[in-house]
Amino acid sequence: MPCQKREIRRADALRDKIIALDTKLAEDFKAQISVAPFLSRKIVSFQGNKDKPAYSWYKYKEAFSAELVTYFLGGYEGGVCGKVLDPFAGIGTTLFAANEQGISADGIELLPIGQEIINTRLLLEKDLTSSDTSTLERWGTCHPWKRFPERVPFSTFRITERAYPLETVDAIERYRGALQQEREKIQAILHLALLCVLESVSYTRKDGQYLRWDARSGKRRPGTKPFNKGEILTFDSAITAKLKEILRDVSDANIPATLFPVRHTPQEQGGRESEARLFKGSCLEVLPTLETGVYAAVMTSPPYCNRYDYTRTYALELAMLGLAHEDVSNLRQKMLSCTVENREKDLLKMSPQWAPFIEAANQQKLLQTIYAYLEHEKSAGTLNNNGIPRMVRGYFSEMACVIGECARVLRPNARLFMVNDNVRYAGVSISVDLILSDIAQALGFEVEKILVLPGKKGNSSQQMGAYGYVPLRKCVYVWRKR
Ligand SMILES: C[S@@+](CC[C@H](N)C(=O)[O-])C[C@H]1O[C@@H](n2cnc3c(N)ncnc32)[C@H](O)[C@@H]1O
């Protein structure tokens, strides 16, 4: 048989095997999978925070809504009593929404922009004096940066060069100069406001895997059509509006009303007020340092296995926070593998105790067949990027370690809630929900529910063009530690 035909047959056989194993796994979890009409796309995404004081300051597209956290920690099966953990804390939605319920929460976050937002919000929650408020009001009305003589430049690297109109660069540099005259707390708030407006005053738009560049910047990704993002705000109008918004939210003593206001009293928390703590760094490094059996729940959403590169999408903010090109490259390698550039992490070197976790991923039959298929497609030269098999393998091995660690730090019977998306590569749908649930079962969890969002998610345009449309599930997994 000619070589090419044999290869096509092998690919077909692997695809058939994937479909058969996927069907079998779906059958195994049939009793747990259900469509959850209350889980709208809005509540599971940042959209749900759009009008929510404080949560809406910084548009973190990858965030989930505070209502989702409130529902699972407060309203679901009697709620949670005890401390909560989010190993992928983002801008801290779990932390702040848990605190609103009177629940303490710890978060781990690696990306400096998420860390900065969380830390500044924590600072703001400690009482803001009337003198602080007047200073911020003065900034919003008198614009002291406009007349400020000294500019403080900010760093750029290749992908952030020429991101702003020249007059905007001048205004930002003066703003950075002027804010240095203020007390530390005010500086932090002014800096937060600056980070919140960068996208709106730039030539860029955050768009999934990368930044899109408006044609007015003079930059264009090869092979893409000219793009116009619409109005680019002037720095003065954007920052003034943002300062007003922040001031309004912090001075309104009205704590945001929650959908499911089930508050735990300090008495229920052992006499303590709820608090939020941030661990800066990779959860792969921080999780092993946490005590065993202390958390009452994990509420989280890891990066999806979808090639989205946070270090590129948030490049403007990372540059403003002072990171250089090499810092960003190093950061990319530390992130959970979800881009084609991620190299393999030496997980056993990070923690020899993870051998059983990695083995659980290696024993997952559907996953192993998906790996074999992707490797086959790589050798056949049909993948649009040869880094895809390594990324998928890295994603599931690292997630197995995170799941194993979460099982360790949770109390018996405590729940883990996880938002995640299924993905599709080389024409094959990867049931991330079923595979991770199967791994979780092997690592000490009982899979209580796989709650599917109504309406399915689409595929990338590449997948759609090459293989046609196949709907993908977006889910919230509910696992309980056995
Ligand atoms: C889907 S987002 C979570 C958003 C969060 N639920 C919120 O509402 O803001 C995933 C987060 O994981 C972070 N992340 C990626 N790799 C990480 C790692 N190894 N350790 C800790 N955080 C990581 C990303 O920076 C991102 O903020």
Coordinates of C-alpha atoms and ligand atoms in Angstrom, one line a residue:
M1 CA 0.0 0.0 0.0
P2 CA 1.5 3.4 -0.9
C3 CA 2.9 5.2 2.1
Q4 CA 0.5 8.2 1.9
K5 CA -2.6 6.0 1.9
R6 CA -1.3 4.1 4.9
E7 CA -0.9 7.3 6.7
I8 CA -4.4 8.5 5.9
R9 CA -5.7 5.2 7.2
R10 CA -3.8 5.5 10.4
A11 CA -5.2 9.0 10.9
D12 CA -8.7 7.8 10.2
A13 CA -8.2 4.9 12.6
L14 CA -7.0 7.2 15.4
R15 CA -9.8 9.6 14.8
D16 CA -12.3 6.7 15.0
K17 CA -10.7 5.5 18.2
I18 CA -10.9 9.0 19.7
I19 CA -14.6 9.2 18.9
A20 CA -15.3 5.8 20.4
L21 CA -13.3 6.5 23.6
D22 CA -15.0 10.0 23.9
T23 CA -18.4 8.4 23.5
K24 CA -17.6 5.8 26.2
L25 CA -16.4 8.5 28.6
A26 CA -19.5 10.6 28.0
E27 CA -21.5 7.5 28.7
D28 CA -19.6 6.9 32.0
F29 CA -20.4 10.5 33.1
K30 CA -23.9 10.5 31.7
A31 CA -25.5 10.8 35.2
Q32 CA -23.3 13.8 36.0
I33 CA -23.6 15.8 32.8
S34 CA -26.5 18.2 32.6
V35 CA -27.3 21.5 30.9
A36 CA -27.6 24.2 33.5
P37 CA -30.0 27.0 32.2
F38 CA -28.9 29.4 35.0
L39 CA -25.3 29.3 33.7
S40 CA -25.5 32.0 31.0
R41 CA -22.5 33.0 29.1
K42 CA -22.8 36.4 30.8
I43 CA -22.5 35.0 34.3
V44 CA -19.6 32.7 33.4
S45 CA -17.6 35.6 31.8
F46 CA -16.4 39.1 32.6
Q47 CA -19.6 40.4 30.9
G48 CA -21.4 39.7 34.2
N49 CA -19.1 42.2 36.0
K50 CA -19.7 45.0 33.5
D51 CA -21.7 47.2 35.7
K52 CA -20.5 45.9 39.0
P53 CA -18.7 48.5 41.2
A54 CA -14.9 47.8 41.5
Y55 CA -15.1 44.5 39.5
S56 CA -15.6 46.6 36.3
W57 CA -12.6 48.9 36.7
Y58 CA -10.2 46.7 34.8
K59 CA -11.6 44.8 31.8
Y60 CA -10.0 41.4 32.3
K61 CA -11.7 39.4 29.5
E62 CA -10.7 36.1 31.1
A63 CA -12.4 36.8 34.4
F64 CA -15.7 35.2 35.5
S65 CA -18.4 37.1 37.2
A66 CA -18.8 37.8 40.9
E67 CA -22.3 36.4 40.7
L68 CA -20.9 33.0 39.6
V69 CA -18.7 32.9 42.7
T70 CA -21.5 34.0 44.9
Y71 CA -23.8 31.3 43.5
F72 CA -21.3 28.5 44.0
L73 CA -19.9 29.6 47.4
G74 CA -23.1 31.0 48.8
G75 CA -26.1 29.4 47.1
Y76 CA -25.0 26.0 46.0
E77 CA -25.9 23.0 48.3
G78 CA -25.9 25.1 51.5
G79 CA -22.8 27.1 50.6
V80 CA -19.3 27.0 51.9
C81 CA -18.1 27.6 55.4
G82 CA -14.4 28.0 55.7
K83 CA -11.5 29.4 53.6
V84 CA -11.6 29.2 49.8
L85 CA -8.7 28.9 47.4
D86 CA -8.3 30.1 43.8
P87 CA -5.0 28.8 42.3
F88 CA -5.6 30.9 39.1
A89 CA -6.9 34.1 40.7
G90 CA -6.7 36.5 37.8
I91 CA -7.9 39.9 39.0
G92 CA -9.3 38.3 42.2
T93 CA -13.0 37.8 41.5
T94 CA -13.1 34.7 43.7
L95 CA -11.3 36.6 46.5
F96 CA -13.4 39.7 46.6
A97 CA -16.8 37.9 45.9
A98 CA -16.0 35.4 48.7
N99 CA -15.2 38.2 51.1
E100 CA -18.5 39.8 50.3
Q101 CA -20.1 36.6 51.5
G102 CA -18.0 36.8 54.7
I103 CA -15.7 34.0 53.4
S104 CA -12.0 34.3 53.6
A105 CA -10.1 33.4 50.4
D106 CA -6.5 32.8 49.2
G107 CA -5.5 33.3 45.6
I108 CA -2.4 32.5 43.6
E109 CA -1.7 34.5 40.5
L110 CA 1.4 34.7 38.3
L111 CA 0.6 37.5 35.9
P112 CA 1.8 40.9 37.3
I113 CA -1.3 42.8 36.0
G114 CA -3.6 40.5 38.0
Q115 CA -1.4 40.8 41.1
E116 CA -1.4 44.6 40.8
I117 CA -5.2 44.8 40.5
I118 CA -5.7 42.5 43.5
N119 CA -3.2 44.3 45.6
T120 CA -4.5 47.8 44.9
R121 CA -8.1 46.7 45.5
L122 CA -7.0 45.2 48.8
L123 CA -5.3 48.5 49.7
L124 CA -8.5 50.4 48.8
E125 CA -10.6 48.2 51.0
K126 CA -8.6 49.4 54.0
D127 CA -10.2 52.7 54.9
L128 CA -9.6 55.5 52.5
T129 CA -9.4 58.8 54.5
S130 CA -11.4 61.9 53.4
S131 CA -8.0 63.5 52.6
D132 CA -7.3 60.6 50.2
T133 CA -10.6 61.1 48.6
S134 CA -10.1 64.8 48.2
T135 CA -6.7 64.2 46.6
L136 CA -8.2 61.8 44.1
E137 CA -11.0 64.3 43.4
R138 CA -8.4 67.0 42.7
W139 CA -6.7 64.7 40.2
G140 CA -10.1 64.1 38.5
T141 CA -10.9 67.8 38.2
C142 CA -7.6 69.7 38.1
H143 CA -5.5 67.3 36.0
P144 CA -2.2 68.1 37.6
W145 CA -0.3 66.0 35.1
K146 CA -1.1 68.4 32.3
R147 CA 1.2 71.1 33.8
F148 CA 3.7 68.8 35.3
P149 CA 7.2 69.4 33.9
E150 CA 8.9 66.1 34.6
R151 CA 8.1 63.0 32.5
V152 CA 8.7 59.5 33.7
P153 CA 9.1 57.3 30.6
F154 CA 7.8 53.7 30.6
S155 CA 9.4 50.6 29.1
T156 CA 8.4 49.1 25.8
F157 CA 9.4 46.0 24.0
R158 CA 9.0 45.0 20.4
I159 CA 5.3 44.1 20.6
T160 CA 4.4 47.2 22.5
E161 CA 6.3 49.7 20.3
R162 CA 4.2 52.5 18.8
A163 CA 1.2 51.5 20.8
Y164 CA -0.1 55.0 21.5
P165 CA -0.4 58.3 19.7
L166 CA 2.6 60.6 20.5
E167 CA 0.5 63.1 22.5
T168 CA -0.8 60.2 24.6
V169 CA 2.8 59.0 25.4
D170 CA 3.6 62.5 26.5
A171 CA 0.5 62.7 28.7
I172 CA 1.2 59.3 30.3
E173 CA 4.8 60.2 31.1
R174 CA 3.7 63.4 32.7
Y175 CA 1.0 61.6 34.7
R176 CA 3.6 59.1 35.9
G177 CA 5.8 62.0 36.9
A178 CA 3.1 63.9 38.7
L179 CA 1.8 60.9 40.7
Q180 CA 5.3 60.4 42.2
Q181 CA 4.5 63.6 44.3
E182 CA 1.7 61.7 46.1
R183 CA 1.6 59.4 49.1
E184 CA 2.2 55.7 48.4
K185 CA -1.5 54.7 48.7
I186 CA -2.6 57.5 46.3
Q187 CA 0.2 56.5 43.9
A188 CA -1.1 52.9 43.8
I189 CA -4.6 54.1 43.1
L190 CA -3.5 56.5 40.3
H191 CA -1.4 53.8 38.8
L192 CA -4.3 51.3 38.9
A193 CA -6.4 53.9 37.0
L194 CA -3.6 54.2 34.4
L195 CA -3.5 50.5 33.9
C196 CA -7.3 50.4 33.5
V197 CA -7.3 52.9 30.5
L198 CA -4.3 51.7 28.5
E199 CA -6.2 49.7 26.0
S200 CA -8.7 52.5 25.3
V201 CA -6.0 55.1 24.6
S202 CA -3.9 52.8 22.5
Y203 CA -3.9 51.6 18.9
T204 CA -4.5 48.0 20.1
R205 CA -7.4 45.8 21.0
K206 CA -7.1 42.6 23.0
D207 CA -8.3 39.9 20.8
G208 CA -7.9 36.3 21.9
Q209 CA -4.5 35.0 21.1
Y210 CA -2.8 38.4 20.5
L211 CA -3.2 42.1 20.3
R212 CA -4.9 43.5 17.2
W213 CA -3.3 46.7 15.8
D214 CA -5.3 49.6 14.4
A215 CA -4.1 50.6 11.0
R216 CA -3.5 54.2 12.3
S217 CA -0.5 52.8 14.3
G218 CA 1.3 51.9 11.0
K219 CA 1.7 48.4 12.3
R220 CA 0.0 45.4 10.8
R221 CA 0.3 41.6 11.2
P222 CA 1.4 40.1 7.9
G223 CA -1.6 38.6 6.0
T224 CA -4.3 40.5 8.0
K225 CA -6.7 43.0 6.7
P226 CA -6.4 46.7 7.9
F227 CA -8.3 47.0 11.2
N228 CA -10.0 50.1 12.7
K229 CA -10.9 49.8 16.4
G230 CA -13.1 52.9 16.3
E231 CA -12.7 55.8 18.7
I232 CA -9.3 56.0 20.4
L233 CA -9.8 58.0 23.6
T234 CA -7.6 60.9 24.6
F235 CA -5.6 60.1 27.7
D236 CA -7.1 63.1 29.6
S237 CA -10.7 62.0 29.0
A238 CA -10.1 58.3 29.6
I239 CA -8.2 58.8 32.9
T240 CA -10.6 61.5 34.2
A241 CA -13.6 59.1 33.6
K242 CA -11.7 56.2 35.2
L243 CA -10.8 58.3 38.3
K244 CA -14.4 59.4 38.7
E245 CA -15.6 55.8 38.4
I246 CA -13.1 54.6 41.0
L247 CA -14.0 57.5 43.4
R248 CA -17.7 56.9 42.9
D249 CA -17.4 53.2 43.7
V250 CA -15.1 53.6 46.8
S251 CA -17.0 56.5 48.3
D252 CA -20.4 54.8 47.8
A253 CA -20.5 53.0 51.1
N254 CA -23.1 50.7 49.4
I255 CA -21.3 47.4 49.2
P256 CA -22.4 45.9 45.8
A257 CA -25.6 44.0 46.2
T258 CA -25.1 40.4 45.4
L259 CA -27.4 38.1 43.5
F260 CA -27.5 35.6 46.3
P261 CA -26.8 37.5 49.5
V262 CA -26.0 34.7 51.9
R263 CA -23.5 36.2 54.3
H264 CA -21.7 34.3 56.9
T265 CA -21.2 36.2 60.1
P266 CA -17.8 36.6 61.7
Q267 CA -19.1 34.2 64.4
E268 CA -19.6 31.5 61.8
Q269 CA -16.0 32.1 60.7
G270 CA -14.6 31.5 64.2
G271 CA -15.0 35.1 65.2
R272 CA -12.8 36.5 62.4
E273 CA -13.6 39.0 59.7
S274 CA -13.1 37.5 56.3
E275 CA -9.9 38.4 54.5
A276 CA -8.2 37.9 51.2
R277 CA -4.6 36.9 50.7
L278 CA -2.6 36.9 47.4
F279 CA 0.3 34.6 46.8
K280 CA 2.3 35.9 43.9
G281 CA 3.8 33.3 41.6
S282 CA 3.0 30.1 39.8
C283 CA 0.5 27.8 41.4
L284 CA 2.8 24.9 40.5
E285 CA 5.3 26.4 42.9
V286 CA 3.0 27.8 45.5
L287 CA 0.5 24.9 45.9
P288 CA 3.1 22.5 47.3
T289 CA 3.8 25.0 50.1
L290 CA 0.2 25.1 51.3
E291 CA -1.0 23.1 54.3
T292 CA -2.9 19.9 53.7
G293 CA -6.6 19.7 54.3
V294 CA -7.3 23.4 55.2
Y295 CA -9.6 24.7 52.4
A296 CA -13.4 24.4 52.4
A297 CA -13.6 24.9 48.6
V298 CA -11.6 25.7 45.5
M299 CA -13.3 28.0 43.0
T300 CA -11.3 28.6 39.9
S301 CA -10.9 28.9 36.2
P302 CA -7.5 27.9 34.7
P303 CA -6.3 29.2 31.4
Y304 CA -8.1 27.2 28.7
C305 CA -6.1 24.9 26.3
N306 CA -6.8 27.4 23.5
R307 CA -3.4 29.0 22.6
Y308 CA -4.4 32.3 24.2
D309 CA -1.2 34.0 25.3
Y310 CA -1.8 36.2 28.3
T311 CA 1.7 37.6 28.1
R312 CA 0.9 39.0 24.6
T313 CA -2.6 40.1 25.2
Y314 CA -1.6 42.0 28.3
A315 CA 1.7 43.2 26.9
L316 CA 0.9 47.0 27.3
E317 CA 0.1 46.5 31.0
L318 CA 3.2 44.4 31.5
A319 CA 5.4 47.0 29.9
M320 CA 3.8 49.7 32.0
L321 CA 4.6 47.6 35.1
G322 CA 8.3 47.7 34.1
L323 CA 8.8 44.3 32.6
A324 CA 11.4 43.9 29.9
H325 CA 11.3 41.6 26.9
E326 CA 13.2 38.8 28.7
D327 CA 10.9 39.1 31.8
V328 CA 7.9 38.5 29.5
S329 CA 9.6 35.5 27.8
N330 CA 10.4 33.9 31.2
L331 CA 6.9 34.6 32.4
R332 CA 5.4 32.9 29.4
Q333 CA 7.4 29.7 30.2
K334 CA 6.2 29.7 33.8
M335 CA 2.5 30.1 32.8
L336 CA 0.4 27.0 32.7
S337 CA 1.1 25.5 29.2
C338 CA -1.6 26.8 26.8
T339 CA 0.4 28.3 24.0
V340 CA 2.4 26.7 21.3
E341 CA 5.6 28.4 22.6
N342 CA 5.4 26.7 26.0
R343 CA 8.3 24.3 26.4
E344 CA 7.9 21.1 28.5
K345 CA 8.2 21.8 32.3
D346 CA 10.2 19.3 34.3
L347 CA 7.3 18.6 36.7
L348 CA 9.0 15.8 38.6
K349 CA 11.9 18.1 39.3
M350 CA 9.5 20.7 40.6
S351 CA 8.0 18.1 42.9
P352 CA 8.9 14.3 43.0
Q353 CA 5.6 13.8 44.8
W354 CA 3.7 14.5 41.6
A355 CA 4.6 11.2 40.0
P356 CA 1.1 9.7 40.7
F357 CA -0.6 12.8 39.3
I358 CA 1.4 12.7 36.1
E359 CA 0.7 8.9 35.9
A360 CA -3.0 9.6 36.2
A361 CA -2.8 11.7 33.0
N362 CA -0.6 9.1 31.3
Q363 CA -3.2 6.4 32.2
Q364 CA -6.1 8.4 30.6
K365 CA -6.8 6.4 27.4
L366 CA -8.7 9.1 25.5
L367 CA -5.9 11.6 26.2
Q368 CA -3.2 9.2 25.1
T369 CA -5.0 8.5 21.8
I370 CA -5.4 12.3 21.3
Y371 CA -1.6 12.7 21.8
A372 CA -0.9 9.9 19.3
Y373 CA -3.2 11.5 16.8
L374 CA -1.7 14.9 17.2
E375 CA 1.8 13.5 16.9
H376 CA 0.7 11.6 13.8
E377 CA -0.7 14.8 12.2
K378 CA 2.5 16.6 13.1
S379 CA 4.6 14.0 11.3
A380 CA 2.2 14.2 8.4
G381 CA 2.8 18.0 8.2
T382 CA -0.9 18.8 8.5
L383 CA -0.9 20.7 11.8
N384 CA -1.0 24.5 11.5
N385 CA 1.6 24.7 14.2
N386 CA 3.9 21.9 15.3
G387 CA 3.9 23.1 18.9
I388 CA 0.3 21.9 19.4
P389 CA 1.0 18.4 20.6
R390 CA 3.5 19.6 23.2
M391 CA 1.1 22.3 24.4
V392 CA -1.8 19.8 24.8
R393 CA 0.5 17.3 26.6
G394 CA 1.9 20.0 28.9
Y395 CA -1.6 21.4 29.6
F396 CA -3.0 18.1 30.8
S397 CA 0.1 17.0 32.8
E398 CA 0.3 20.4 34.6
M399 CA -3.4 20.4 35.2
A400 CA -3.1 16.9 36.7
C401 CA -0.6 18.2 39.1
V402 CA -2.8 21.2 40.0
I403 CA -5.8 18.9 40.5
G404 CA -3.7 16.5 42.7
E405 CA -2.5 19.4 44.8
C406 CA -6.1 20.8 45.1
A407 CA -7.2 17.4 46.4
R408 CA -4.5 17.5 49.0
V409 CA -5.2 21.0 50.3
L410 CA -9.0 20.5 50.5
R411 CA -10.8 19.2 53.5
P412 CA -12.6 15.9 53.1
N413 CA -16.0 16.4 51.3
A414 CA -15.0 19.9 50.2
R415 CA -15.9 20.9 46.7
L416 CA -13.9 22.2 43.7
F417 CA -15.7 24.3 41.1
M418 CA -13.9 24.8 37.8
V419 CA -14.9 26.8 34.7
N420 CA -13.3 25.5 31.5
D421 CA -13.8 25.2 27.8
N422 CA -13.4 22.2 25.5
V423 CA -11.2 22.8 22.5
R424 CA -10.6 21.4 19.0
Y425 CA -7.3 20.7 17.1
A426 CA -6.7 19.1 13.7
G427 CA -10.4 18.4 13.3
V428 CA -10.7 16.5 16.6
S429 CA -12.7 17.8 19.6
I430 CA -10.9 17.4 22.9
S431 CA -13.4 16.9 25.8
V432 CA -11.3 18.7 28.4
D433 CA -14.3 18.4 30.8
L434 CA -14.5 14.6 30.6
I435 CA -10.7 14.1 30.6
L436 CA -10.0 16.3 33.5
S437 CA -13.0 14.8 35.4
D438 CA -11.6 11.4 34.8
I439 CA -8.2 12.4 36.0
A440 CA -9.8 14.1 39.1
Q441 CA -11.6 10.8 39.9
A442 CA -8.3 9.0 39.8
L443 CA -6.8 11.7 42.2
G444 CA -9.4 11.5 45.0
F445 CA -12.4 13.4 43.7
E446 CA -15.9 12.3 43.1
V447 CA -17.3 14.0 40.0
E448 CA -20.7 15.3 41.3
K449 CA -21.7 17.3 38.2
I450 CA -20.5 18.6 34.9
L451 CA -22.7 21.6 34.3
V452 CA -22.9 22.5 30.7
L453 CA -23.7 26.0 29.5
P454 CA -26.7 26.2 27.3
G455 CA -25.7 27.0 23.7
K456 CA -22.5 25.7 22.4
K457 CA -19.2 27.5 21.7
G458 CA -17.9 27.9 18.2
N459 CA -14.5 26.8 16.8
S460 CA -11.6 28.9 15.7
S461 CA -11.9 30.2 12.1
Q462 CA -9.0 27.9 11.1
Q463 CA -10.8 24.8 12.4
M464 CA -14.1 25.9 10.9
G465 CA -12.5 26.5 7.5
A466 CA -10.6 23.2 7.4
Y467 CA -12.9 20.8 9.1
G468 CA -16.4 22.4 9.4
Y469 CA -18.3 23.5 12.5
V470 CA -18.5 21.3 15.5
P471 CA -20.1 22.8 18.7
L472 CA -17.9 22.7 21.8
R473 CA -19.0 22.5 25.4
K474 CA -18.3 25.2 28.0
C475 CA -18.8 23.8 31.5
V476 CA -18.5 24.3 35.3
Y477 CA -17.2 21.1 36.9
V478 CA -18.3 20.3 40.4
W479 CA -16.0 17.7 42.1
R480 CA -16.1 16.7 45.7
K481 CA -13.1 15.4 47.6
R482 CA -13.8 11.8 48.7
Ligands
LIG1 C1 -9.1 32.2 33.2 S1 -8.0 33.3 34.1 C2 -8.7 33.4 35.7 C3 -9.5 34.6 35.9 C4 -10.2 34.7 37.2 N1 -11.1 33.7 37.5 C5 -10.8 36.1 37.4 O1 -12.0 36.2 37.5 O2 -10.1 37.1 37.3 C6 -6.6 32.2 34.4 C7 -5.5 32.9 35.2 O3 -4.5 32.0 35.4 C8 -3.3 32.7 35.5 N2 -2.2 31.7 35.4 C9 -1.7 31.1 34.3 N3 -0.7 30.2 34.6 C10 -0.6 30.3 36.0 C11 0.2 29.7 36.9 N4 1.2 28.8 36.6 N5 0.1 30.0 38.2 C12 -0.8 30.9 38.6 N6 -1.6 31.6 37.8 C13 -1.5 31.3 36.5 C14 -3.4 33.7 34.3 O4 -2.5 34.7 34.5 C15 -4.8 34.1 34.4 O5 -5.0 35.2 35.2

